[in-house]
Structures are given as structure tokens and as C-alpha cells.
Amino acid sequence: MSGTSEGPTPAADLDRSAVTESDIHASPRTEPPTTRTGPPTYRSVFAAAPLAMAVVDREGLVVSANDGFGALFGSPPDQLAGRIAADLVDLASDARGWHAYLEVLRGREARLRCTRRLKQPDGRSVWAQVTVAPLPAVDDAVLMSVADISAHRELQAKVRHLQMHDPVTRLPNRTLFFERLTAALDAESYEEGGTGRVGLCYLDLDGFKAINDTLGHRVGDRLLAAVAERLTRCADEAGYGRAAAPLVARLGGDEFALLVRDSTGTEQLADLAESLLDAVQAPFDIAGRRLSVSASIGVVERLAAGTSPTALMQAADTTLYWAKADGKARWTLFDPERNAHRMTRQALASTLRPAVERGEFALEYQPLVGMEDGRLHGVEALVRWNHPQFGTLTPNRFIGLAEEDGSIVPLGRWVLRTACRQARRWQLDNPDEPPLFVSVNVAVRQVWDSDLVAEVADTLEETGLEPRLLQLELTESAVMGSAGRPLQTLQALSEMGVRIAIDDFGTGYSNLAYLSRLPVSVLKLDGSFVRGFQYENAEAAPNPADEVVVEAMIQLAHRLGLTVTAECVETPAQAARLRDIGCDTGQGWLYSRPVPPERIAELMGSRARGADQVVGNP
């Protein structure tokens, strides 16, 4: 019988410890010369031992073998004498093991132990553990023993299968999936042939949690098993005519993954994702109930070279999140540009709070101009982030992040104090000019997570700015319907003399009658209404519908005792129409872009030029 090697041969297990009598399991059964086999006590042990054993000389030839050794190789023991022992047990198939074996024969190593798959004369293969060690008191021979460990290997295989497969769906589990994914991305696997590309569909069930929570885990498990069957069927159909079908795995919970080795491009992955969506969306009959779920799928396809399992899974996880955010029940392909935006967002979020402490923020101010007199009445403070990596960032890039992580509170506190201090400085530097009011944006989280009333009072006292010269802007969605603490805060600020403005008014769906019960002084019309006043050419007229809506809102505001500011005023024609229908103040590039505080000081002197003069751009 000759040895065969199947797949990568396990490396030899070298034991460099000295071999004692306990390492020798038997002595020769046949009657070899005493000088070659040692004392007679070993002969009886050698003959009776159930373990297959043979004495091998220093040249690697079998000197004698016991019955177990002969039975293993299907030959009488005496016929094995003179055979090359290494050939019988396939030691030459592994370079490391072969080298170790030669070292044992030469007396330089104490022991060799390795595992081989051996083919018996009847065609059956057995797993064997081969041990080669010196014989005590015999200098010119070693003992080779071969133990059949097939049953042990079979048990190991069963245990590994249980460890590597999900008990509910019987699919490969997360551990096995990552093992296969790592192998697919290994250079040797794709350099030998194929497309050199890899694809991944990362799937999450929509609506599974509700079923699992209401109908119980038994129903949920049966549903997962049914989903697994459909996914496997889709994978088999996708693999028809190809070298292999996609690997389907359950990664945990209601998350599944399909790994496509040697993918042919995004079209193949898109077809697979479409089939998965259709398969999952079809109703399931589980435990006498008709259940429906859908799936969101993140799809990634790329070259295997240069891709790591972690990077591929991160891309798939991000794309799955996009699929859910875009409305669920769909698949989404990984978009590098969209991911770059997400990475930038994460980078900003991680550095936002320290940036407040490092003083990376600055304020610019945009003029608020009277529509009747064309003069500067106030300014809106607009924060800028001078980011060391991304340059100057406007509020739309980071205010949402600041609200999410709570850093809007210290940032808002800094903006309030800086703006009030600057407004007071303008007033002191221009004693002959009417003072400007400064408008500061306030987020809802500042109302809930801080004592805004106390902060405003302390700031006004610290800077010396009169309350009437401070205007706080809150969005319509934040103000309308306010109750409890927000409403109490607004009322306290109003009683203090601070003006409250509703920013982006007209974009929400609030009850306008609620305005009469709020301590609001100003409505700022959203720029989308003002843009409708834009002239296409010199003879064109504004959009009549926009004009009717804006005029109605201005009239309503005036009847409630409120003033109105129009945002995004960009042309003289817009300003003229807004003035004609009664708008009080305007803000936009017609008058000025946001500018540094020193430019506002220069513009203050332009107020005396007359009612027909706008402030002008810097």
C-alpha cells in the first residue's frame, strides 16, 4: 500500500525531547537479530502490540515489522523487510516532514510525528499518525509506529462542522464565512486563474424583528430557515454553468451574506441581488401563518488584489446602511464617492468637540437691510470652521453633526458670546451710529441640554449688550408646537427683552394660528419663496403664485405684530417686489455675502447714503 496526499499536508510535529522507554509501544514480532532490535523483552511487546510498528535502519529500510504493520499495508510482515519505509507512509510528500525524518535517522532529532492520509489495498483511505523515534539501546535503528486515527478525524470533522455552521439554517456561520472570504482574497487563489475579482451581497431582512418579537423565536427561526433555503436556491441558480455557486452564510441575527468568487463584474452581482430581493419578498407560509418580509442588500464588487476581508465587509456594511436609509426593500451598489463623503463626515464628527476647545471656529456676519431705507439694521452671525485638513467649512457641513453628538452646546455658547461681544464692540466704536442688532442661531438641543436663559443673561451682562440688540433664531419645526421647557425658555427670553425669530418660515406644516401664542418677534421667510421672485429677463414678471403666498404670509405676520425678513435676496427686482408687498428687511447677496467683522464696521458708515442705496458687496 502506498501513501497519498490530499490537499496541503499538515506540517510535521517535531518533538525534540528525549525518547524514553514509555515512547516505545512494542518490540519486534519477527525474529530479527538481537543486535538490531535490542533486548529480548522488546520482541514480545513488539509482536503482541495492536499498534502497527516497524524497525527501520539508518538507511531508511524496513528491518522488521509486526502483524499490525503488515495488516495495515496488506502484506505479510516478512515481505515488508527491505522496503523503503518513507514510501510506505508518504513522508516525502512534505518537505519539512521529510527533512525532519532524515534528521531522526541521523540521530540529530529525537522524534518525528506527523499525520498522513494512507490508501489501503482495498481502496479505502485511512488517516494515520506516523511517529518515528530512536530505539533505546540500539544505535543503528529507529522505531516507526503508525496509528489509525480515522475515527478521531471523523469526530473532529463533525465537531468542526458544528462549530462552522449555523444550527438554525444549517448554513456556514460567520466563522466559516470569514475563513472562505480570507481564502478568496489570498493571492494564490486568484493568481492561478479566474477573473481575480470578488463580489459580496450583504443582506438584512426588513420586518423580521417585528415577527420575531410578536410570534416568538420558534416562528422566527423557522422563517430564517425558509429564507436560507430560498437564498441557497438563488445561489445555486446563479452558479449554474460556473465553476462554483456563491457561498451563502448566515452572519448572525437576520443578516446573511453571499460570497461570489471570480465574479465577472457588477452586472452579475446586480442580477444576483435582484433575484434575492424577489425570492425574499414572496410570502412565506410558516406555522399556519402567511408572513411577509423584504430585504435590504448592500452589494460590493472589486478586484481581489489589494482588498482585505475587513475592508470588503466595511464597504458592504456601509452599502447595506445606504440601502436601508434609501427606503429598504432594495439593493444598493457601493459608491466610492458616497463613501468618501461618509468618511469625511466621520472624520469631522471625531474632531468636532476638540475643535471647539482648540479655537478652530470663527464668525462671519451677513447684513440685514431695511427694505424701505436700504440701510443696515442688523447682522446674522454665521459660524465657520477653519478645519486644518478640509479648509473652511460652512455650517451645513457640521451643525447637524454637532447636534447629534451634543457639541452644539459648547459651540453654541461660544457663538453667542462671540457675537454679543462683537456687537457691543461695533456699538462702542461707532457711538454716533444707531447700534446694530445681532442675530444668533440656536439649536433645539441647546434649549434641552443647557440653561439657555441663564447663559443669555450672563452673556448680556458680561458683554454689556442690551437685550433688544440680541435676536435668537430657531427653525420653524423647533418653535411651532413647542411646549414645556422649550416654550418656557422662549417666554423667559422674550420677557428679558431678547427678540425671537423663526428661521426658514414656510417650510413646515405647522398651524399658523399657533403663532399668536408664541413669544415670537420676527418671521424669516425661507429663500425658496424669494427665489420665485427672480426675473428671467428684464421684461419678465415674478411667479404670481409665489407672490400671493409671500404677500399672504407678510400680511398675517403684520396682523400678529411680527416683522418679516426675506432671505436669499439676490436682485434689485426681488427687493423691489418684496418692498412693494410690505416685507420689512432683506438678507442676501444683493446686499452682501457673509463677511468678517471689520467689513461690517465699514458698511455701517454707508447707512447715511440714503434710502435708495443698498449696502453693496465687499
Coordinates of C-alpha atoms in Angstrom, one line a residue:
M1 CA 0.0 0.0 0.0
S2 CA 1.3 3.4 -0.9
G3 CA 0.6 6.8 0.8
T4 CA -1.4 9.6 -0.9
S5 CA -1.5 13.3 -0.1
E6 CA -4.8 15.1 -0.3
G7 CA -4.6 18.9 -0.2
P8 CA -2.0 20.7 1.9
T9 CA -0.1 18.2 4.0
P10 CA -0.1 19.1 7.7
A11 CA 3.4 20.2 8.8
A12 CA 5.4 17.7 10.8
D13 CA 5.0 17.9 14.5
L14 CA 8.6 17.8 15.9
D15 CA 9.2 16.8 19.4
R16 CA 12.8 17.4 20.4
S17 CA 12.5 15.8 23.8
A18 CA 14.5 12.6 24.6
V19 CA 12.7 9.3 23.8
T20 CA 12.3 7.1 26.8
E21 CA 11.0 3.5 27.2
S22 CA 7.5 4.8 27.5
D23 CA 7.7 6.1 23.9
I24 CA 8.3 2.6 22.6
H25 CA 4.9 0.8 22.2
A26 CA 6.2 -2.6 21.1
S27 CA 9.2 -4.7 20.1
P28 CA 9.7 -6.8 17.0
R29 CA 7.4 -9.7 16.5
T30 CA 9.5 -11.4 13.9
E31 CA 12.9 -12.7 14.9
P32 CA 15.4 -10.1 13.8
P33 CA 18.9 -10.2 15.1
T34 CA 19.3 -9.2 18.7
T35 CA 22.0 -6.7 17.8
R36 CA 19.4 -4.8 15.6
T37 CA 16.3 -4.9 17.7
G38 CA 17.5 -4.7 21.3
P39 CA 16.9 -6.9 24.3
P40 CA 14.5 -9.9 24.0
T41 CA 11.9 -8.1 26.3
Y42 CA 11.1 -5.8 23.3
R43 CA 10.4 -8.7 21.0
S44 CA 7.3 -10.0 22.8
V45 CA 5.9 -6.5 23.2
F46 CA 6.7 -5.7 19.5
A47 CA 4.8 -8.9 18.4
A48 CA 1.8 -8.5 20.6
A49 CA 1.2 -4.8 20.3
P50 CA -2.0 -3.8 18.4
L51 CA -0.2 -0.7 17.1
A52 CA 1.4 -1.0 13.6
M53 CA 5.1 -0.9 14.2
A54 CA 8.3 -1.5 12.2
V55 CA 12.0 -1.3 12.9
V56 CA 13.8 0.9 10.3
D57 CA 17.6 1.1 9.9
R58 CA 19.6 4.2 9.5
E59 CA 19.3 3.9 5.7
G60 CA 15.5 4.1 5.9
L61 CA 14.8 0.5 5.1
V62 CA 12.4 -1.7 7.0
V63 CA 14.3 -4.3 9.1
S64 CA 11.2 -6.0 10.7
A65 CA 7.5 -5.3 11.2
N66 CA 4.8 -6.7 13.4
D67 CA 1.5 -8.1 12.3
G68 CA -0.3 -4.8 12.8
F69 CA 2.1 -3.1 10.4
G70 CA 1.6 -5.9 7.9
A71 CA -2.2 -5.8 8.2
L72 CA -2.2 -2.0 7.7
F73 CA -0.3 -2.4 4.4
G74 CA -1.9 -5.7 3.3
S75 CA 1.3 -7.7 3.2
P76 CA 2.9 -10.3 5.5
P77 CA 5.4 -8.7 7.8
D78 CA 8.4 -10.6 6.4
Q79 CA 7.6 -9.3 2.9
L80 CA 7.9 -5.7 4.0
A81 CA 11.5 -6.2 5.1
G82 CA 13.8 -4.2 2.8
R83 CA 11.1 -1.8 1.7
I84 CA 11.7 1.9 1.9
A85 CA 9.8 2.9 5.0
A86 CA 9.2 6.6 3.9
D87 CA 7.5 5.4 0.7
L88 CA 5.0 3.3 2.7
V89 CA 3.8 6.2 4.8
D90 CA 4.3 9.0 2.2
L91 CA 6.8 11.0 4.2
A92 CA 8.4 12.5 1.1
S93 CA 5.2 14.5 0.2
D94 CA 6.1 17.2 2.7
A95 CA 9.5 18.9 2.5
R96 CA 9.5 19.8 6.2
G97 CA 8.5 16.4 7.3
W98 CA 10.9 14.7 5.0
H99 CA 13.8 16.8 6.4
A100 CA 12.8 16.0 10.0
Y101 CA 12.6 12.3 9.2
L102 CA 16.1 12.3 7.8
E103 CA 17.3 14.2 10.9
V104 CA 15.8 11.4 13.1
L105 CA 17.5 8.7 11.0
R106 CA 20.8 10.6 11.5
G107 CA 20.3 10.9 15.2
R108 CA 20.0 14.6 15.2
E109 CA 16.3 14.8 16.2
A110 CA 14.6 13.0 19.0
R111 CA 11.3 12.3 17.3
L112 CA 9.1 13.0 14.3
R113 CA 5.3 12.9 14.5
C114 CA 3.1 13.8 11.5
T115 CA -0.3 13.0 10.0
R116 CA -0.8 11.3 6.6
R117 CA -3.8 10.0 4.6
L118 CA -2.9 6.5 3.5
K119 CA -4.6 4.4 0.9
Q120 CA -5.2 0.8 1.8
P121 CA -5.1 -2.1 -0.8
D122 CA -8.9 -2.3 -0.8
G123 CA -9.1 1.3 -1.9
R124 CA -10.2 2.7 1.5
S125 CA -8.3 5.6 2.8
V126 CA -7.4 6.0 6.5
W127 CA -5.9 8.8 8.4
A128 CA -2.8 7.8 10.2
Q129 CA -0.5 9.4 12.8
V130 CA 3.1 8.4 12.0
T131 CA 5.7 8.5 14.7
V132 CA 9.4 7.9 14.2
A133 CA 11.8 7.7 17.2
P134 CA 15.1 6.1 18.1
L135 CA 15.1 2.7 19.8
P136 CA 16.7 2.7 23.3
A137 CA 20.0 0.8 23.5
V138 CA 20.0 0.4 19.7
D139 CA 22.2 2.8 17.8
D140 CA 21.6 1.7 14.2
A141 CA 17.8 1.6 14.1
V142 CA 14.6 3.6 14.8
L143 CA 11.1 2.6 15.5
M144 CA 8.2 3.7 13.2
S145 CA 4.7 3.4 14.6
V146 CA 1.5 4.1 12.6
A147 CA -1.8 4.7 14.4
D148 CA -5.1 4.7 12.6
I149 CA -6.8 8.0 13.7
S150 CA -9.6 7.9 11.1
A151 CA -12.3 7.7 13.8
H152 CA -10.7 10.6 15.7
R153 CA -10.5 12.7 12.5
E154 CA -14.1 11.9 11.6
L155 CA -15.2 13.1 15.1
Q156 CA -13.1 16.2 14.6
A157 CA -14.7 16.9 11.3
K158 CA -18.2 16.6 12.8
V159 CA -17.2 18.9 15.7
R160 CA -15.8 21.4 13.2
H161 CA -18.9 21.2 11.1
L162 CA -21.0 22.0 14.1
Q163 CA -18.6 24.8 15.0
M164 CA -18.7 26.2 11.5
H165 CA -22.4 26.0 10.7
D166 CA -25.5 27.8 12.0
P167 CA -27.8 25.4 13.8
V168 CA -30.9 27.2 12.7
T169 CA -30.3 27.4 9.0
R170 CA -27.5 24.9 8.6
L171 CA -25.7 27.5 6.5
P172 CA -22.0 28.3 7.1
N173 CA -21.7 30.6 10.0
R174 CA -19.7 33.8 10.4
T175 CA -16.5 32.0 11.3
L176 CA -16.6 29.8 8.2
F177 CA -17.7 32.7 6.0
F178 CA -14.6 34.8 7.0
E179 CA -12.4 31.7 6.6
R180 CA -13.6 31.3 3.0
L181 CA -13.5 35.1 2.4
T182 CA -9.9 35.2 3.5
A183 CA -9.1 32.3 1.2
A184 CA -10.8 34.0 -1.7
L185 CA -8.7 37.1 -1.2
D186 CA -5.4 35.2 -0.9
A187 CA -3.2 35.9 -3.8
E188 CA -2.6 32.3 -4.6
S189 CA -6.3 31.6 -5.1
Y190 CA -6.8 34.2 -7.9
E191 CA -3.3 34.2 -9.4
E192 CA -3.8 30.6 -10.5
G193 CA -6.7 31.6 -12.8
G194 CA -10.1 33.1 -12.9
T195 CA -11.2 36.7 -13.1
G196 CA -9.3 37.9 -10.0
R197 CA -12.4 39.7 -8.7
V198 CA -14.7 39.1 -5.8
G199 CA -18.3 40.1 -5.1
L200 CA -20.4 40.2 -2.0
C201 CA -24.1 40.6 -1.3
Y202 CA -24.7 41.6 2.3
L203 CA -28.4 41.1 3.2
D204 CA -30.5 42.1 6.1
L205 CA -34.2 41.3 6.5
D206 CA -36.7 44.1 6.8
G207 CA -39.5 43.4 9.2
F208 CA -38.0 40.3 10.8
K209 CA -37.7 41.8 14.3
A210 CA -41.4 42.5 14.5
I211 CA -42.3 38.9 13.5
N212 CA -39.7 37.5 16.0
D213 CA -41.0 39.7 18.8
T214 CA -44.7 39.2 18.3
L215 CA -44.8 35.5 17.2
G216 CA -41.9 34.2 19.1
H217 CA -38.4 32.8 18.4
R218 CA -39.7 29.4 17.1
V219 CA -41.6 31.0 14.3
G220 CA -38.7 33.4 13.8
D221 CA -36.2 30.5 13.5
R222 CA -38.5 28.7 11.0
L223 CA -38.7 31.9 8.9
L224 CA -34.9 32.2 8.9
A225 CA -34.6 28.6 7.8
A226 CA -37.1 29.2 5.0
V227 CA -35.2 32.4 3.9
A228 CA -31.9 30.4 3.9
E229 CA -33.5 27.8 1.6
R230 CA -34.5 30.5 -0.9
L231 CA -31.1 32.2 -0.8
T232 CA -29.4 28.9 -1.4
R233 CA -31.7 28.2 -4.3
C234 CA -30.8 31.6 -5.8
A235 CA -27.1 30.9 -5.3
D236 CA -27.4 27.5 -7.0
E237 CA -29.2 29.1 -10.0
A238 CA -26.5 31.8 -10.2
G239 CA -23.8 29.2 -10.1
Y240 CA -25.3 27.1 -12.9
G241 CA -22.7 26.7 -15.6
R242 CA -20.0 28.3 -13.5
A243 CA -17.1 26.8 -11.6
A244 CA -18.9 27.2 -8.2
A245 CA -22.0 28.7 -6.8
P246 CA -21.9 31.7 -4.4
L247 CA -21.3 30.8 -0.8
V248 CA -24.4 31.5 1.3
A249 CA -23.8 32.2 5.0
R250 CA -25.7 33.4 8.0
L251 CA -23.6 36.0 9.8
G252 CA -26.0 36.3 12.8
G253 CA -29.5 37.5 13.6
D254 CA -31.3 38.2 10.3
E255 CA -28.1 39.0 8.4
F256 CA -26.9 36.8 5.5
A257 CA -24.0 37.1 3.0
L258 CA -23.4 35.6 -0.4
L259 CA -19.8 35.5 -1.5
V260 CA -19.0 35.3 -5.2
R261 CA -15.5 34.2 -6.1
D262 CA -14.3 35.0 -9.6
S263 CA -17.1 37.5 -10.2
T264 CA -17.5 38.8 -13.7
G265 CA -18.5 42.4 -12.7
T266 CA -21.3 44.4 -11.2
E267 CA -23.8 43.2 -13.7
Q268 CA -23.5 39.7 -12.3
L269 CA -23.9 40.9 -8.7
A270 CA -26.8 43.1 -9.7
D271 CA -28.6 40.1 -11.2
L272 CA -28.0 38.1 -8.1
A273 CA -29.2 40.9 -5.8
E274 CA -32.4 41.2 -7.9
S275 CA -33.1 37.5 -7.6
L276 CA -32.5 37.6 -3.9
L277 CA -35.0 40.5 -3.4
D278 CA -37.6 38.7 -5.4
A279 CA -37.1 35.4 -3.5
V280 CA -37.4 37.0 -0.1
Q281 CA -40.4 39.2 -0.9
A282 CA -42.6 36.3 -1.9
P283 CA -44.8 35.4 1.1
F284 CA -43.8 32.6 3.5
D285 CA -46.2 30.0 5.0
I286 CA -44.9 29.4 8.5
A287 CA -46.8 27.6 11.3
G288 CA -50.1 28.2 9.6
R289 CA -49.4 31.9 9.1
R290 CA -48.7 33.8 5.9
L291 CA -45.7 36.0 6.7
S292 CA -44.1 38.7 4.6
V293 CA -40.6 40.3 4.9
S294 CA -38.4 42.1 2.5
A295 CA -34.6 42.6 2.3
S296 CA -32.1 45.4 2.0
I297 CA -28.9 44.4 0.3
G298 CA -25.5 46.0 0.1
V299 CA -23.6 45.0 -3.0
V300 CA -19.8 45.3 -3.4
E301 CA -17.7 44.1 -6.3
R302 CA -14.0 44.7 -6.8
L303 CA -10.6 43.3 -7.6
A304 CA -9.4 40.8 -5.0
A305 CA -5.9 42.2 -5.2
G306 CA -5.3 44.8 -2.5
T307 CA -8.6 44.0 -0.7
S308 CA -8.8 42.8 2.8
P309 CA -11.7 40.9 4.5
T310 CA -12.2 43.9 6.8
A311 CA -12.2 46.5 4.1
L312 CA -14.7 44.4 2.0
M313 CA -17.0 43.9 4.9
Q314 CA -16.9 47.5 5.9
A315 CA -17.8 48.5 2.4
A316 CA -20.7 46.0 2.4
D317 CA -21.9 47.2 5.8
T318 CA -21.9 50.8 4.6
T319 CA -23.7 49.9 1.4
L320 CA -26.3 47.9 3.4
Y321 CA -26.9 51.0 5.6
W322 CA -27.4 53.1 2.4
A323 CA -30.0 50.6 1.1
K324 CA -31.9 50.9 4.4
A325 CA -31.6 54.6 4.5
D326 CA -32.8 54.9 0.9
G327 CA -36.1 53.2 1.8
K328 CA -35.4 49.4 2.4
A329 CA -36.6 46.6 0.1
R330 CA -33.8 47.4 -2.4
W331 CA -30.2 46.7 -3.2
T332 CA -27.5 49.4 -3.4
L333 CA -24.2 49.2 -5.1
F334 CA -21.1 50.5 -3.3
D335 CA -20.3 54.1 -4.4
P336 CA -16.7 55.3 -3.7
E337 CA -17.8 59.0 -3.8
R338 CA -20.6 58.5 -1.4
N339 CA -18.3 56.5 0.9
A340 CA -15.7 59.3 0.7
H341 CA -18.4 61.8 1.9
R342 CA -19.3 59.4 4.8
M343 CA -15.7 59.1 5.7
T344 CA -15.3 62.8 5.7
R345 CA -18.4 63.1 7.9
Q346 CA -16.9 60.6 10.4
A347 CA -13.6 62.5 10.4
L348 CA -15.4 65.7 11.1
A349 CA -17.6 64.1 13.9
S350 CA -14.5 62.7 15.6
T351 CA -12.7 66.1 15.7
L352 CA -15.7 68.4 16.2
R353 CA -15.7 68.6 20.0
P354 CA -11.9 69.1 20.4
A355 CA -12.1 71.8 17.7
V356 CA -14.2 73.9 19.9
E357 CA -11.6 73.7 22.6
R358 CA -8.8 74.4 20.1
G359 CA -10.5 77.6 18.9
E360 CA -10.8 76.5 15.2
F361 CA -14.1 78.4 14.7
A362 CA -14.7 81.9 13.6
L363 CA -17.7 84.1 12.9
E364 CA -18.7 86.0 9.7
Y365 CA -21.7 88.3 9.6
Q366 CA -24.3 88.9 6.9
P367 CA -26.2 92.2 6.8
L368 CA -29.9 92.5 7.5
V369 CA -31.1 95.5 5.5
G370 CA -34.2 97.6 5.8
M371 CA -36.4 97.2 2.7
E372 CA -37.7 100.8 2.9
D373 CA -34.5 102.7 3.7
G374 CA -31.9 100.3 2.3
R375 CA -29.8 100.7 5.4
L376 CA -28.0 98.3 7.6
H377 CA -30.2 97.4 10.7
G378 CA -28.5 94.3 12.0
V379 CA -26.4 91.2 11.1
E380 CA -26.7 87.5 11.3
A381 CA -23.8 85.7 12.9
L382 CA -22.7 82.7 10.8
V383 CA -20.1 80.3 12.2
R384 CA -17.2 78.9 10.1
W385 CA -14.9 76.0 10.9
N386 CA -11.3 76.5 9.9
H387 CA -10.5 72.9 9.7
P388 CA -6.8 72.0 9.5
Q389 CA -7.4 69.3 6.9
F390 CA -10.6 70.3 5.0
G391 CA -10.2 74.0 5.0
T392 CA -13.0 76.5 5.8
L393 CA -16.4 74.7 6.3
T394 CA -19.8 76.3 6.3
P395 CA -22.5 75.4 8.9
N396 CA -24.3 72.9 6.7
R397 CA -21.2 70.7 6.8
F398 CA -21.0 70.3 10.6
I399 CA -24.0 71.8 12.5
G400 CA -26.0 68.5 12.1
L401 CA -23.1 66.5 13.4
A402 CA -22.8 68.9 16.4
E403 CA -26.4 68.5 17.2
E404 CA -26.1 64.7 17.1
D405 CA -23.1 64.4 19.5
G406 CA -24.0 67.3 21.8
S407 CA -21.1 69.5 20.9
I408 CA -23.6 72.1 19.7
V409 CA -24.0 73.2 23.3
P410 CA -20.4 74.4 23.9
L411 CA -20.2 75.6 20.2
G412 CA -23.4 77.5 20.6
R413 CA -22.3 79.0 23.8
W414 CA -19.1 80.2 22.1
V415 CA -21.0 81.7 19.1
L416 CA -23.4 83.5 21.4
R417 CA -20.7 85.2 23.5
T418 CA -18.5 86.0 20.5
A419 CA -21.4 87.6 18.5
C420 CA -22.6 89.6 21.5
R421 CA -19.1 90.8 22.3
Q422 CA -18.6 91.9 18.6
A423 CA -22.0 93.7 18.5
R424 CA -21.0 95.6 21.6
R425 CA -17.6 96.4 20.1
W426 CA -19.3 97.9 17.0
Q427 CA -21.6 100.0 19.2
L428 CA -18.7 101.4 21.2
D429 CA -16.6 102.1 18.1
N430 CA -19.4 103.9 16.4
P431 CA -21.2 105.9 19.1
D432 CA -22.8 108.2 16.6
E433 CA -24.5 105.4 14.7
P434 CA -27.7 103.6 15.8
P435 CA -26.5 100.2 17.2
L436 CA -26.9 97.1 15.2
F437 CA -28.7 94.0 16.5
V438 CA -27.0 90.7 16.1
S439 CA -29.0 87.5 15.2
V440 CA -27.7 84.2 16.5
N441 CA -28.9 80.7 15.5
V442 CA -30.0 78.4 18.4
A443 CA -30.4 74.7 18.1
V444 CA -33.2 72.8 19.9
R445 CA -30.6 70.8 21.8
Q446 CA -29.2 73.9 23.3
V447 CA -32.6 74.5 24.9
W448 CA -32.9 71.0 26.3
D449 CA -29.2 70.3 27.2
S450 CA -28.3 73.7 28.7
D451 CA -29.8 76.5 30.7
L452 CA -30.1 78.8 27.7
V453 CA -31.9 81.6 29.7
A454 CA -29.0 81.8 32.2
E455 CA -26.4 81.6 29.5
V456 CA -28.0 84.5 27.6
A457 CA -28.4 86.6 30.8
D458 CA -24.8 86.0 31.8
T459 CA -23.6 86.8 28.3
L460 CA -25.5 90.1 28.1
E461 CA -24.3 91.1 31.5
E462 CA -20.7 90.2 30.6
T463 CA -20.6 92.0 27.3
G464 CA -22.9 94.9 28.2
L465 CA -25.1 94.4 25.2
E466 CA -28.7 95.4 25.6
P467 CA -31.2 92.6 25.3
R468 CA -33.1 94.3 22.5
L469 CA -30.0 94.1 20.3
L470 CA -29.9 90.3 20.5
Q471 CA -32.1 88.2 18.3
L472 CA -32.2 84.4 18.6
E473 CA -33.2 82.3 15.5
L474 CA -34.8 78.9 15.9
T475 CA -36.2 76.8 13.0
E476 CA -39.9 76.6 12.4
S477 CA -40.0 72.9 13.3
A478 CA -38.3 73.7 16.6
V479 CA -40.6 76.5 17.6
M480 CA -44.0 75.5 16.3
G481 CA -45.8 73.2 18.7
S482 CA -43.3 74.0 21.5
A483 CA -44.5 73.0 24.9
G484 CA -43.0 72.5 28.3
R485 CA -39.4 73.6 28.7
P486 CA -38.9 75.0 25.2
L487 CA -41.9 77.2 25.5
Q488 CA -40.9 78.4 29.0
T489 CA -37.4 79.2 27.7
L490 CA -38.8 81.2 24.8
Q491 CA -41.1 83.1 27.1
A492 CA -38.3 83.9 29.6
L493 CA -36.0 85.1 26.9
S494 CA -38.8 87.3 25.4
E495 CA -39.6 88.8 28.8
M496 CA -35.9 89.6 29.1
G497 CA -36.2 91.7 26.0
V498 CA -34.5 89.3 23.6
R499 CA -36.1 89.0 20.2
I500 CA -37.1 85.6 18.9
A501 CA -37.1 84.8 15.2
I502 CA -38.5 81.8 13.3
D503 CA -35.9 80.8 10.7
D504 CA -36.8 79.2 7.3
F505 CA -40.5 80.1 7.9
G506 CA -42.9 78.5 5.4
T507 CA -41.2 75.1 5.0
G508 CA -43.0 73.3 7.8
Y509 CA -46.6 72.1 8.2
S510 CA -47.5 73.9 11.4
N511 CA -50.7 75.5 12.5
L512 CA -50.2 79.2 11.7
A513 CA -52.7 80.2 14.4
Y514 CA -50.2 78.9 16.9
L515 CA -48.1 81.9 16.2
S516 CA -50.3 84.1 18.2
R517 CA -49.5 82.1 21.3
L518 CA -45.7 82.2 20.9
P519 CA -43.3 84.9 22.1
V520 CA -42.0 85.4 18.6
S521 CA -41.0 88.8 17.1
V522 CA -39.7 88.0 13.6
L523 CA -40.5 85.6 10.8
K524 CA -37.7 84.9 8.3
L525 CA -39.2 83.7 5.0
D526 CA -37.4 80.7 3.5
G527 CA -35.3 81.5 0.5
S528 CA -37.3 79.1 -1.7
F529 CA -40.2 81.6 -1.7
V530 CA -38.0 84.6 -2.5
R531 CA -36.3 82.8 -5.4
G532 CA -39.8 82.7 -7.1
F533 CA -39.5 86.5 -7.5
Q534 CA -36.5 86.0 -9.7
Y535 CA -36.7 87.7 -13.1
E536 CA -35.6 85.6 -16.1
N537 CA -35.1 88.8 -18.1
A538 CA -35.7 92.5 -17.9
E539 CA -39.4 92.2 -19.1
A540 CA -40.3 89.0 -17.2
A541 CA -42.7 89.1 -14.3
P542 CA -42.3 87.2 -11.0
N543 CA -44.1 84.0 -10.3
P544 CA -47.6 85.1 -9.4
A545 CA -48.3 82.1 -7.1
D546 CA -45.1 82.8 -5.0
E547 CA -46.1 86.4 -4.8
V548 CA -49.6 85.6 -3.5
V549 CA -48.2 83.2 -0.9
V550 CA -45.5 85.6 0.3
E551 CA -47.9 88.5 0.5
A552 CA -50.4 86.5 2.5
M553 CA -47.6 85.4 5.0
I554 CA -46.4 89.0 5.3
Q555 CA -50.0 90.3 6.0
L556 CA -50.6 87.5 8.5
A557 CA -47.3 88.3 10.3
H558 CA -48.1 92.0 10.4
R559 CA -51.6 91.4 11.9
L560 CA -49.9 89.4 14.6
G561 CA -47.5 92.2 15.3
L562 CA -44.5 90.5 13.8
T563 CA -41.8 91.8 11.4
V564 CA -40.7 89.8 8.3
T565 CA -37.2 89.2 6.9
A566 CA -36.8 87.8 3.4
E567 CA -33.8 85.5 2.9
C568 CA -31.8 85.0 -0.3
V569 CA -32.5 88.4 -1.9
E570 CA -30.2 88.4 -4.9
T571 CA -31.5 91.0 -7.4
P572 CA -32.9 94.6 -7.2
A573 CA -36.1 93.3 -8.8
Q574 CA -36.7 90.9 -6.0
A575 CA -36.0 93.6 -3.4
A576 CA -38.4 96.0 -5.2
R577 CA -41.3 93.4 -5.3
L578 CA -40.7 92.4 -1.6
R579 CA -40.7 96.1 -0.6
D580 CA -44.0 96.6 -2.5
I581 CA -45.8 93.9 -0.7
G582 CA -44.6 95.1 2.7
C583 CA -41.5 93.0 3.6
D584 CA -39.6 94.7 6.4
T585 CA -36.0 93.6 6.0
G586 CA -33.9 91.6 3.5
Q587 CA -30.9 89.4 3.6
G588 CA -28.9 88.1 0.7
W589 CA -26.1 88.5 -1.8
L590 CA -27.7 91.7 -3.2
Y591 CA -26.6 93.4 -0.1
S592 CA -23.6 91.4 1.0
R593 CA -22.2 87.9 1.4
P594 CA -21.2 86.9 4.9
V595 CA -18.1 89.0 5.8
P596 CA -15.6 89.4 8.6
P597 CA -16.5 91.8 11.4
E598 CA -14.1 94.6 10.2
R599 CA -16.1 94.8 6.9
I600 CA -19.3 95.3 8.8
A601 CA -17.7 98.2 10.6
E602 CA -17.0 99.8 7.2
L603 CA -20.6 99.1 6.0
M604 CA -22.1 100.9 9.0
G605 CA -20.9 104.2 7.6
S606 CA -22.8 103.6 4.3
R607 CA -26.1 103.9 6.0
A608 CA -26.2 107.7 5.6
R609 CA -26.1 107.5 1.8
G610 CA -29.9 107.4 1.6
A611 CA -32.9 105.2 1.2
D612 CA -32.2 104.4 -2.4
Q613 CA -28.7 103.0 -1.7
V614 CA -28.1 99.3 -0.8
V615 CA -25.2 98.4 1.3
G616 CA -23.3 96.8 -1.5
N617 CA -20.9 93.8 -1.8
P618 CA -17.4 93.9 -0.5

